[in-house]
Tab-separated table of C-alpha atoms in Angstrom:
chain	number	residue	atom	x	y	z
A	15	MET	CA	69.079	12.813	4.478
A	16	TYR	CA	68.203	16.052	2.947
A	17	SER	CA	69.970	18.754	5.278
A	18	SER	CA	71.061	22.552	5.222
A	19	GLY	CA	73.545	24.328	7.048
A	20	SER	CA	71.638	24.550	10.388
A	21	HIS	CA	68.578	23.178	9.024
A	22	ASP	CA	67.485	18.847	9.164
A	23	PHE	CA	64.861	18.841	6.659
A	24	SER	CA	65.087	14.868	6.148
A	25	HIS	CA	61.383	14.284	8.265
A	26	LEU	CA	59.496	16.117	4.778
A	27	SER	CA	59.053	13.247	1.877
A	28	ALA	CA	61.529	12.759	-0.687
A	29	ARG	CA	59.109	14.941	-2.726
A	30	LYS	CA	59.020	18.107	-0.723
A	31	GLN	CA	63.340	17.901	0.382
A	32	SER	CA	63.541	18.710	-3.805
A	33	PHE	CA	61.884	21.494	-3.858
A	34	ILE	CA	64.447	23.660	-0.553
A	35	PRO	CA	67.878	25.142	-2.088
A	36	SER	CA	71.180	23.891	-0.537
A	37	SER	CA	72.143	26.582	-2.308
A	38	GLY	CA	71.672	30.228	-4.056
A	39	THR	CA	72.378	33.368	-6.780
A	40	TYR	CA	71.532	35.242	-4.653
A	41	PRO	CA	70.539	40.082	-5.658
A	42	LYS	CA	74.473	41.938	-5.526
A	43	GLY	CA	74.071	44.261	-2.101
A	44	PHE	CA	71.253	42.079	-0.176
A	45	ARG	CA	71.469	40.730	2.905
A	46	ALA	CA	69.023	38.435	5.550
A	47	SER	CA	68.768	36.812	8.669
A	48	GLY	CA	66.040	34.555	10.651
A	49	VAL	CA	66.353	34.758	13.914
A	50	ALA	CA	63.934	32.815	16.935
A	51	CYS	CA	62.741	35.277	19.727
A	52	GLY	CA	60.374	33.756	21.427
A	53	ILE	CA	56.604	34.847	20.139
A	54	LYS	CA	56.275	31.237	18.941
A	55	LYS	CA	55.342	28.805	21.320
A	56	ASN	CA	58.174	26.102	19.722
A	57	GLY	CA	61.044	28.342	19.550
A	58	ASN	CA	61.506	28.246	16.320
A	59	LYS	CA	62.265	31.289	13.940
A	60	ASP	CA	60.199	34.063	14.018
A	61	VAL	CA	61.225	37.339	12.647
A	62	ALA	CA	63.146	38.070	9.195
A	63	LEU	CA	64.956	41.027	7.865
A	64	VAL	CA	66.589	41.132	4.355
A	65	VAL	CA	68.524	44.498	3.857
A	66	SER	CA	69.924	46.759	1.352
A	67	GLU	CA	72.409	48.499	1.666
A	68	GLN	CA	71.346	51.562	-0.619
A	69	PRO	CA	67.926	52.974	-1.190
A	70	CYS	CA	65.693	50.616	-3.759
A	71	SER	CA	63.006	51.533	-6.183
A	72	ALA	CA	59.749	49.354	-3.718
A	73	ALA	CA	56.327	48.017	-5.257
A	74	ALA	CA	54.068	46.296	-2.678
A	75	VAL	CA	50.363	44.527	-3.259
A	76	PHE	CA	48.170	43.400	-0.232
A	77	THR	CA	45.031	41.998	0.730
A	78	THR	CA	42.255	43.501	-0.102
A	79	ASN	CA	39.707	41.978	2.817
A	80	ALA	CA	37.890	44.829	5.026
A	81	PHE	CA	40.582	43.748	8.340
A	82	LYS	CA	43.715	44.837	6.886
A	83	ALA	CA	46.103	44.120	9.423
A	84	ALA	CA	48.978	46.812	11.109
A	85	PRO	CA	51.977	46.034	8.853
A	86	VAL	CA	49.582	45.947	5.915
A	87	LEU	CA	48.467	49.658	7.377
A	88	VAL	CA	51.926	50.619	8.510
A	89	SER	CA	53.331	49.478	4.689
A	90	GLN	CA	50.883	51.747	2.351
A	91	ALA	CA	51.750	54.624	4.077
A	92	THR	CA	55.475	54.219	3.871
A	93	LEU	CA	55.339	53.318	0.080
A	94	GLN	CA	52.667	56.491	-0.332
A	95	LYS	CA	55.430	58.483	1.840
A	96	ASN	CA	58.251	58.264	0.252
A	97	LYS	CA	56.490	57.380	-3.192
A	98	ASN	CA	58.241	53.989	-4.178
A	99	LYS	CA	61.774	54.398	-3.185
A	100	ASP	CA	64.864	55.246	-0.368
A	101	ILE	CA	63.391	51.713	0.780
A	102	TYR	CA	66.601	50.055	2.877
A	103	GLY	CA	64.335	46.441	3.952
A	104	VAL	CA	61.577	43.975	4.652
A	105	VAL	CA	61.248	43.185	8.734
A	106	THR	CA	58.949	40.421	8.922
A	107	ASN	CA	57.305	38.340	11.933
A	108	SER	CA	56.270	35.009	12.203
A	109	GLY	CA	53.743	33.281	15.204
A	110	CYS	CA	51.593	36.741	15.728
A	111	ALA	CA	49.728	39.054	12.293
A	112	ASN	CA	48.626	42.054	14.514
A	113	ALA	CA	45.992	42.353	12.949
A	114	VAL	CA	42.662	43.176	13.700
A	115	THR	CA	44.480	44.642	17.478
A	116	GLY	CA	44.093	48.071	17.102
A	117	GLU	CA	45.842	51.254	18.335
A	118	GLN	CA	47.748	49.708	19.528
A	119	GLY	CA	48.373	47.406	16.941
A	120	LEU	CA	48.900	49.550	14.414
A	121	ALA	CA	51.386	51.730	17.456
A	122	ASN	CA	53.411	47.869	17.682
A	123	ALA	CA	53.844	47.557	14.090
A	124	LYS	CA	54.744	51.858	13.872
A	125	ARG	CA	57.440	51.012	16.470
A	126	MET	CA	58.574	47.798	14.727
A	127	GLN	CA	59.492	50.551	11.728
A	128	ALA	CA	61.036	52.404	14.142
A	129	ILE	CA	63.982	49.712	15.393
A	130	MET	CA	64.828	48.942	11.512
A	131	ASP	CA	65.059	53.036	11.173
A	132	GLU	CA	67.444	53.241	14.070
A	133	LEU	CA	69.585	50.414	12.764
A	134	THR	CA	70.238	51.581	8.821
A	135	GLY	CA	70.036	55.129	9.937
A	136	HIS	CA	66.846	56.488	7.859
A	137	THR	CA	63.511	57.100	7.921
A	138	SER	CA	59.995	55.373	6.663
A	139	SER	CA	63.118	52.882	5.802
A	140	ALA	CA	61.449	49.591	5.647
A	141	LEU	CA	58.101	47.672	5.538
A	142	THR	CA	57.179	45.549	7.213
A	143	MET	CA	55.057	43.214	7.281
A	144	SER	CA	53.810	40.416	10.077
A	145	THR	CA	52.450	36.389	10.151
A	146	GLY	CA	50.593	34.335	12.033
A	147	VAL	CA	47.610	33.790	15.167
A	148	ILE	CA	45.312	36.416	14.823
A	149	GLY	CA	43.524	39.155	17.547
A	150	GLN	CA	46.091	38.649	19.703
A	151	GLN	CA	49.158	41.710	20.607
A	152	LEU	CA	53.007	41.641	19.537
A	153	LYS	CA	55.172	40.552	22.361
A	154	MET	CA	57.226	43.895	21.936
A	155	ASP	CA	59.805	42.625	24.565
A	156	LYS	CA	60.010	39.784	22.618
A	157	LEU	CA	60.009	40.972	19.239
A	158	GLU	CA	62.205	45.057	19.535
A	159	PRO	CA	65.991	42.616	20.523
A	160	GLY	CA	64.561	39.799	17.630
A	161	ILE	CA	64.620	42.833	15.144
A	162	ARG	CA	68.491	43.859	16.767
A	163	ASP	CA	69.575	39.684	17.321
A	164	ALA	CA	68.822	40.002	13.217
A	165	TYR	CA	70.115	42.959	11.964
A	166	ALA	CA	73.527	42.165	13.446
A	167	ARG	CA	73.216	38.138	12.153
A	168	LEU	CA	73.164	39.268	8.056
A	169	SER	CA	74.529	37.704	5.493
A	170	SER	CA	74.615	37.466	2.005
A	171	GLU	CA	75.211	33.338	2.693
A	172	HIS	CA	73.150	31.498	1.634
A	173	ASP	CA	73.525	29.509	4.682
A	174	GLY	CA	73.066	31.097	7.756
A	175	GLY	CA	71.412	34.392	5.866
A	176	TRP	CA	68.997	33.284	3.526
A	177	MET	CA	67.276	30.415	4.499
A	178	ASP	CA	67.467	31.523	7.997
A	179	ALA	CA	64.405	34.036	6.606
A	180	ALA	CA	63.110	32.213	4.648
A	181	VAL	CA	62.499	29.522	7.825
A	182	ALA	CA	61.503	32.896	9.710
A	183	TYR	CA	58.699	33.351	7.851
A	184	MET	CA	57.282	29.065	8.542
A	185	THR	CA	54.188	29.132	10.325
A	186	THR	CA	51.990	25.759	9.375
A	187	ASP	CA	54.173	25.993	6.322
A	188	THR	CA	55.990	22.339	5.677
A	189	PHE	CA	59.364	23.893	4.210
A	190	PRO	CA	60.409	27.107	3.646
A	191	LYS	CA	60.346	28.783	0.610
A	192	LEU	CA	62.572	29.815	-0.734
A	193	MET	CA	63.892	30.784	-4.646
A	194	SER	CA	67.026	32.829	-6.260
A	195	GLY	CA	68.215	33.121	-9.921
A	196	GLN	CA	70.125	35.087	-12.855
A	197	PHE	CA	67.972	36.393	-15.511
A	198	SER	CA	69.996	38.113	-19.033
A	199	ALA	CA	68.698	41.610	-19.761
A	200	GLU	CA	69.013	42.336	-23.389
A	201	ASN	CA	72.701	42.413	-24.645
A	202	GLY	CA	73.620	44.046	-21.256
A	203	PRO	CA	74.422	42.860	-17.803
A	204	GLU	CA	73.441	39.800	-15.656
A	205	PHE	CA	70.617	40.719	-12.557
A	206	ARG	CA	69.150	38.603	-10.120
A	207	MET	CA	67.193	37.914	-8.272
A	208	ALA	CA	65.263	36.513	-4.955
A	209	GLY	CA	62.453	36.070	-3.166
A	210	ILE	CA	60.794	33.876	-0.256
A	211	ALA	CA	56.802	33.658	0.245
A	212	LYS	CA	55.260	31.573	3.353
A	213	GLY	CA	51.342	30.529	3.382
A	214	ALA	CA	50.124	26.945	3.601
A	215	GLY	CA	45.776	27.769	4.896
A	216	MET	CA	43.808	30.709	4.355
A	217	ILE	CA	45.205	31.214	1.081
A	218	HIS	CA	42.837	32.992	-1.594
A	219	PRO	CA	44.965	36.103	-2.378
A	220	ASN	CA	42.910	39.066	-4.550
A	221	MET	CA	45.569	41.925	-5.680
A	222	ALA	CA	47.664	40.693	-3.000
A	223	THR	CA	49.068	37.277	-1.882
A	224	LEU	CA	49.924	35.516	1.796
A	225	LEU	CA	53.533	37.265	2.494
A	226	GLY	CA	56.657	37.494	0.099
A	227	PHE	CA	58.297	39.177	-0.732
A	228	ILE	CA	61.092	39.167	-4.289
A	229	VAL	CA	64.676	41.172	-4.717
A	230	THR	CA	66.204	42.301	-7.374
A	231	ASP	CA	69.807	44.002	-8.144
A	232	ALA	CA	68.449	45.159	-11.485
A	233	TYR	CA	66.747	49.613	-11.334
A	234	VAL	CA	64.194	49.979	-11.882
A	235	ALA	CA	61.596	52.906	-11.474
A	236	PRO	CA	58.902	52.713	-8.393
A	237	GLU	CA	56.295	53.726	-11.119
A	238	LEU	CA	57.466	50.605	-13.778
A	239	LEU	CA	58.384	48.414	-10.455
A	240	GLN	CA	54.757	48.966	-8.610
A	241	GLU	CA	53.469	47.979	-12.836
A	242	THR	CA	55.727	44.106	-13.056
A	243	LEU	CA	54.908	43.306	-9.046
A	244	LYS	CA	50.738	44.060	-10.154
A	245	TYR	CA	51.405	42.213	-13.344
A	246	ALA	CA	53.263	39.371	-12.456
A	247	ALA	CA	51.255	39.342	-9.351
A	248	ASP	CA	47.727	38.823	-11.844
A	249	ARG	CA	49.958	35.566	-12.722
A	250	SER	CA	50.971	33.988	-9.860
A	251	PHE	CA	49.997	34.739	-6.709
A	252	ASN	CA	46.744	36.068	-7.470
A	253	SER	CA	46.282	32.866	-9.325
A	254	ILE	CA	46.020	29.955	-6.743
A	255	SER	CA	43.798	29.345	-3.847
A	256	ILE	CA	44.169	26.867	-0.552
A	257	ASP	CA	40.790	26.942	1.028
A	258	GLY	CA	38.864	30.004	-0.975
A	259	ASP	CA	39.964	31.842	2.764
A	260	MET	CA	41.729	35.461	2.465
A	261	SER	CA	44.473	36.711	5.077
A	262	THR	CA	43.955	39.782	6.759
A	263	ASN	CA	47.833	39.917	5.780
A	264	ASP	CA	48.240	39.652	2.184
A	265	THR	CA	50.953	41.449	1.132
A	266	ILE	CA	54.172	40.463	-1.521
A	267	CYS	CA	56.497	43.160	-2.159
A	268	ALA	CA	59.559	43.809	-4.105
A	269	LEU	CA	62.695	45.262	-3.927
A	270	ALA	CA	64.607	46.752	-6.539
A	271	ASN	CA	68.510	48.546	-5.486
A	272	GLY	CA	70.384	48.636	-9.323
A	273	ALA	CA	73.819	47.106	-7.910
A	274	SER	CA	73.607	44.903	-10.832
A	275	GLY	CA	74.104	48.524	-13.123
A	276	VAL	CA	70.995	46.861	-15.442
A	277	ARG	CA	68.655	50.468	-14.912
A	278	ILE	CA	64.626	50.329	-16.783
A	279	GLU	CA	63.265	54.046	-16.293
A	280	THR	CA	60.262	53.491	-19.642
A	281	LYS	CA	58.083	50.799	-21.084
A	282	ASN	CA	60.342	51.391	-24.074
A	283	ASP	CA	64.120	49.582	-22.812
A	284	PRO	CA	64.811	46.973	-24.457
A	285	ALA	CA	65.232	45.078	-20.896
A	286	TYR	CA	62.085	45.986	-19.576
A	287	THR	CA	59.448	43.234	-21.096
A	288	ILE	CA	62.452	40.952	-20.633
A	289	PHE	CA	62.421	42.553	-16.788
A	290	ARG	CA	58.228	41.519	-16.627
A	291	ASP	CA	57.485	38.109	-18.307
A	292	SER	CA	61.665	37.161	-15.561
A	293	LEU	CA	59.487	38.790	-12.360
A	294	THR	CA	55.901	36.773	-14.127
A	295	SER	CA	57.945	33.309	-14.132
A	296	PHE	CA	59.781	34.064	-10.894
A	297	ALA	CA	57.035	34.890	-9.390
A	298	ALA	CA	55.018	31.823	-10.141
A	299	GLU	CA	56.915	29.692	-9.384
A	300	LEU	CA	57.490	30.958	-6.173
A	301	ALA	CA	53.461	31.179	-5.754
A	302	GLN	CA	53.352	27.544	-6.509
A	303	LEU	CA	55.521	26.353	-3.839
A	304	VAL	CA	52.758	27.972	-1.361
A	305	VAL	CA	49.956	24.963	-3.330
A	306	ARG	CA	52.348	22.627	-3.498
A	307	ASP	CA	53.007	22.519	0.385
A	308	GLY	CA	49.100	23.843	1.122
A	309	GLU	CA	48.476	22.122	4.808
A	310	GLY	CA	46.206	18.575	4.245
A	311	ALA	CA	47.356	18.538	0.340
A	312	THR	CA	48.004	15.105	-1.376
A	313	LYS	CA	47.746	16.377	-5.511
A	314	PHE	CA	48.662	19.564	-6.593
A	315	VAL	CA	46.289	21.188	-9.258
A	316	THR	CA	46.720	23.162	-12.653
A	317	LEU	CA	44.234	25.194	-14.067
A	318	HIS	CA	44.134	25.360	-17.791
A	319	ILE	CA	41.204	27.198	-18.886
A	320	LYS	CA	41.393	27.788	-22.598
A	321	GLY	CA	38.665	29.473	-25.098
A	322	GLY	CA	38.512	32.651	-23.144
A	323	THR	CA	36.285	35.735	-24.323
A	324	SER	CA	39.363	37.776	-22.067
A	325	PHE	CA	42.542	37.006	-19.813
A	326	GLU	CA	40.530	37.762	-16.740
A	327	SER	CA	37.272	35.649	-17.678
A	328	ALA	CA	39.119	32.874	-18.399
A	329	LYS	CA	40.741	33.954	-14.920
A	330	LYS	CA	37.246	34.828	-12.207
A	331	ALA	CA	36.333	31.217	-13.937
A	332	ALA	CA	39.297	28.821	-13.109
A	333	SER	CA	39.087	30.397	-9.308
A	334	HIS	CA	35.653	29.466	-8.464
A	335	ILE	CA	36.527	26.042	-8.954
A	336	SER	CA	39.074	26.504	-8.025
A	337	THR	CA	37.016	27.158	-4.348
A	338	SER	CA	34.956	24.645	-5.211
A	339	LYS	CA	34.665	21.765	-1.920
A	340	LEU	CA	32.984	19.459	-4.235
A	341	VAL	CA	36.088	19.754	-6.682
A	342	LYS	CA	38.890	19.616	-4.708
A	343	THR	CA	37.496	16.178	-2.506
A	344	ALA	CA	36.614	14.131	-5.524
A	345	LEU	CA	40.115	15.377	-6.533
A	346	TYR	CA	41.170	14.064	-2.300
A	347	GLY	CA	38.918	10.322	-2.635
A	348	GLN	CA	40.905	10.164	-6.920
A	349	ASP	CA	37.495	10.353	-7.754
A	350	ALA	CA	36.781	11.348	-11.500
A	351	ASN	CA	33.615	12.921	-10.683
A	352	TRP	CA	33.953	15.449	-13.497
A	353	GLY	CA	30.588	16.891	-13.468
A	354	ARG	CA	31.457	18.953	-9.965
A	355	ILE	CA	33.301	20.556	-12.503
A	356	CYS	CA	31.175	22.054	-15.205
A	357	ALA	CA	28.606	22.996	-12.167
A	358	SER	CA	30.817	25.078	-10.552
A	359	LEU	CA	32.205	26.846	-14.111
A	360	GLY	CA	28.152	26.408	-14.955
A	361	HIS	CA	28.246	29.244	-11.824
A	362	SER	CA	31.092	30.627	-11.790
A	363	GLY	CA	29.253	34.041	-13.477
A	364	ILE	CA	31.110	34.420	-16.549
A	365	GLU	CA	29.757	33.846	-19.722
A	366	VAL	CA	29.084	30.277	-20.863
A	367	ASP	CA	28.023	28.440	-23.527
A	368	PRO	CA	27.731	24.587	-22.666
A	369	SER	CA	27.923	23.059	-26.423
A	370	LYS	CA	30.277	24.522	-26.568
A	371	VAL	CA	32.887	23.325	-23.421
A	372	SER	CA	35.672	20.694	-23.045
A	373	VAL	CA	36.428	19.076	-20.372
A	374	THR	CA	40.055	17.231	-20.111
A	375	PHE	CA	42.356	15.398	-17.889
A	376	VAL	CA	46.229	15.483	-18.691
A	377	PRO	CA	48.409	14.112	-16.960
A	378	THR	CA	51.470	14.875	-16.004
A	379	ASP	CA	54.234	12.326	-17.116
A	380	ASN	CA	53.604	12.936	-20.809
A	381	SER	CA	51.348	10.122	-21.331
A	382	LYS	CA	47.250	10.352	-23.683
A	383	PRO	CA	45.402	13.347	-21.712
A	384	LEU	CA	41.751	12.015	-20.663
A	385	PRO	CA	39.012	13.388	-22.481
A	386	LEU	CA	35.632	14.024	-20.006
A	387	MET	CA	33.827	16.420	-22.009
A	388	ILE	CA	33.905	17.431	-25.586
A	389	SER	CA	31.671	20.578	-27.034
A	390	GLY	CA	28.974	19.831	-24.171
A	391	GLU	CA	29.172	14.979	-25.616
A	392	PRO	CA	30.280	13.634	-22.914
A	393	GLU	CA	32.742	10.938	-23.183
A	394	VAL	CA	33.013	7.790	-22.391
A	395	VAL	CA	34.940	7.828	-18.958
A	396	ASP	CA	37.612	4.322	-18.759
A	397	GLU	CA	37.863	4.221	-15.451
A	398	VAL	CA	40.993	2.837	-14.621
A	399	ARG	CA	42.607	5.144	-16.343
A	400	ALA	CA	40.792	7.716	-14.777
A	401	ALA	CA	42.339	6.665	-12.139
A	402	GLU	CA	45.448	6.153	-12.621
A	403	ILE	CA	46.061	9.928	-14.055
A	404	LEU	CA	44.503	11.231	-10.275
A	405	LYS	CA	46.199	8.622	-8.298
A	406	MET	CA	49.521	10.925	-8.972
A	407	GLU	CA	50.551	14.191	-7.310
A	408	ASP	CA	50.663	16.108	-10.509
A	409	LEU	CA	47.313	17.015	-12.229
A	410	VAL	CA	45.988	19.552	-14.648
A	411	ILE	CA	42.681	20.069	-16.018
A	412	GLU	CA	41.830	21.822	-19.147
A	413	VAL	CA	38.849	23.920	-19.341
A	414	ASP	CA	38.450	24.823	-23.138
A	415	LEU	CA	36.322	26.889	-22.521
A	416	GLY	CA	35.637	27.497	-26.122
A	417	LEU	CA	34.427	31.286	-27.002
A	418	GLY	CA	37.736	33.107	-27.808
A	419	ASP	CA	41.614	32.178	-27.485
A	420	SER	CA	42.076	34.209	-24.055
A	421	GLU	CA	43.338	31.382	-21.453
A	422	THR	CA	44.697	31.628	-17.794
A	423	LYS	CA	46.204	28.943	-15.380
A	424	PHE	CA	45.217	28.468	-11.995
A	425	TRP	CA	47.363	26.683	-9.427
A	426	THR	CA	45.083	24.411	-6.798
A	427	CYS	CA	45.000	21.449	-4.352
A	428	ASP	CA	43.038	18.932	-3.047
A	429	LEU	CA	40.572	19.413	-0.030
A	430	SER	CA	41.891	16.357	2.834
A	431	HIS	CA	40.818	15.596	6.097
A	432	GLU	CA	44.519	16.853	7.434
A	433	TYR	CA	42.608	20.340	6.536
A	434	VAL	CA	40.257	20.011	8.975
A	435	THR	CA	43.006	18.216	11.682
A	436	ILE	CA	45.417	21.242	11.173
A	437	ASN	CA	43.436	24.174	11.321
A	438	ALA	CA	40.969	23.136	13.739
A	439	ASP	CA	43.969	23.160	16.487
A	440	TYR	CA	45.549	26.048	14.953
A	441	ARG	CA	46.407	27.840	18.696
A	442	SER	CA	46.813	24.931	20.572
């Protein structure tokens, strides 16, 4: 049985329990909390805060959906006004997306920030996030006291602090997505990162991610933090897909408070590349947790696109294949119908020379890969071996375009009957 403080996850499979941390190494100067205020019908936690004791550099990437939710608009305006600095925290509610809610929704998102300003003693102090059902107004009579309660319960501890916040982010998620880690700057002190993400459906981001944040006790100059977050997001949260739908609320932000003593002021700083690459790998692991919790998913699939003419073209191909319903249903049915992969690649919009394309199933148990097509020529596929590989929960599909040296990895899942059931009943 797995439990973390007041949270009991024993109903989950052993596989999913393995993704939930029982402890953590959290950045200095940050505290977190999560409480229930009554927005969710089931009474689960629905308000989360993360707050820094000192002002932070801040960065964010947002949805490109035309129907940007009110909290997205407020956060964008705040970063512009503050010039990506002097941010003290993030306030989040789940259970109501506050999206497509007009002027009242915008006023409610601003009110969330105003309460944080009152509590922190600073103006324009917090970024705002919301997730849940679209088109419904926030219950501010419940949320306002909920934010105050969450602020009173802020903690630097794993249980009662960070894990509570991660649980409060959840909607159709089956497990909280919380990570932390410690990293070393070159010939300097160590710095830490912590991150929370949520999402299990309506996930195919562009320039952003579902909902999530990463905080660090390194100091990173505001313009560099924005640049490194964009770099990391392109290789993590912008490289995942569950169902091909982009949310109105997609946001991922990063806060850096400098409490560790690590300071990164310019790209010439030796710690810059270390921080950028650490942030990227950290974000990739956090994003993969979202795919592993995909609504109704039974497979975690890594698309490894090689031999592209550019990173962008390889990523475009991976993104297109990841949204193919025919590919995803074949994976669910454990059917080695690799022709669907080629068909999807062929109308992805990138340069393709069919005579140079190779497709391979790569099992994750380190056993022998199974070539399906080599340089445009189909292989005689061992269907028994293919079935063995497709029964595994994790699978790598390698597509070599044979045109260049660029490559990328993209993470997705299969599409099951359960996905339809979950989304048919979402508002009930």
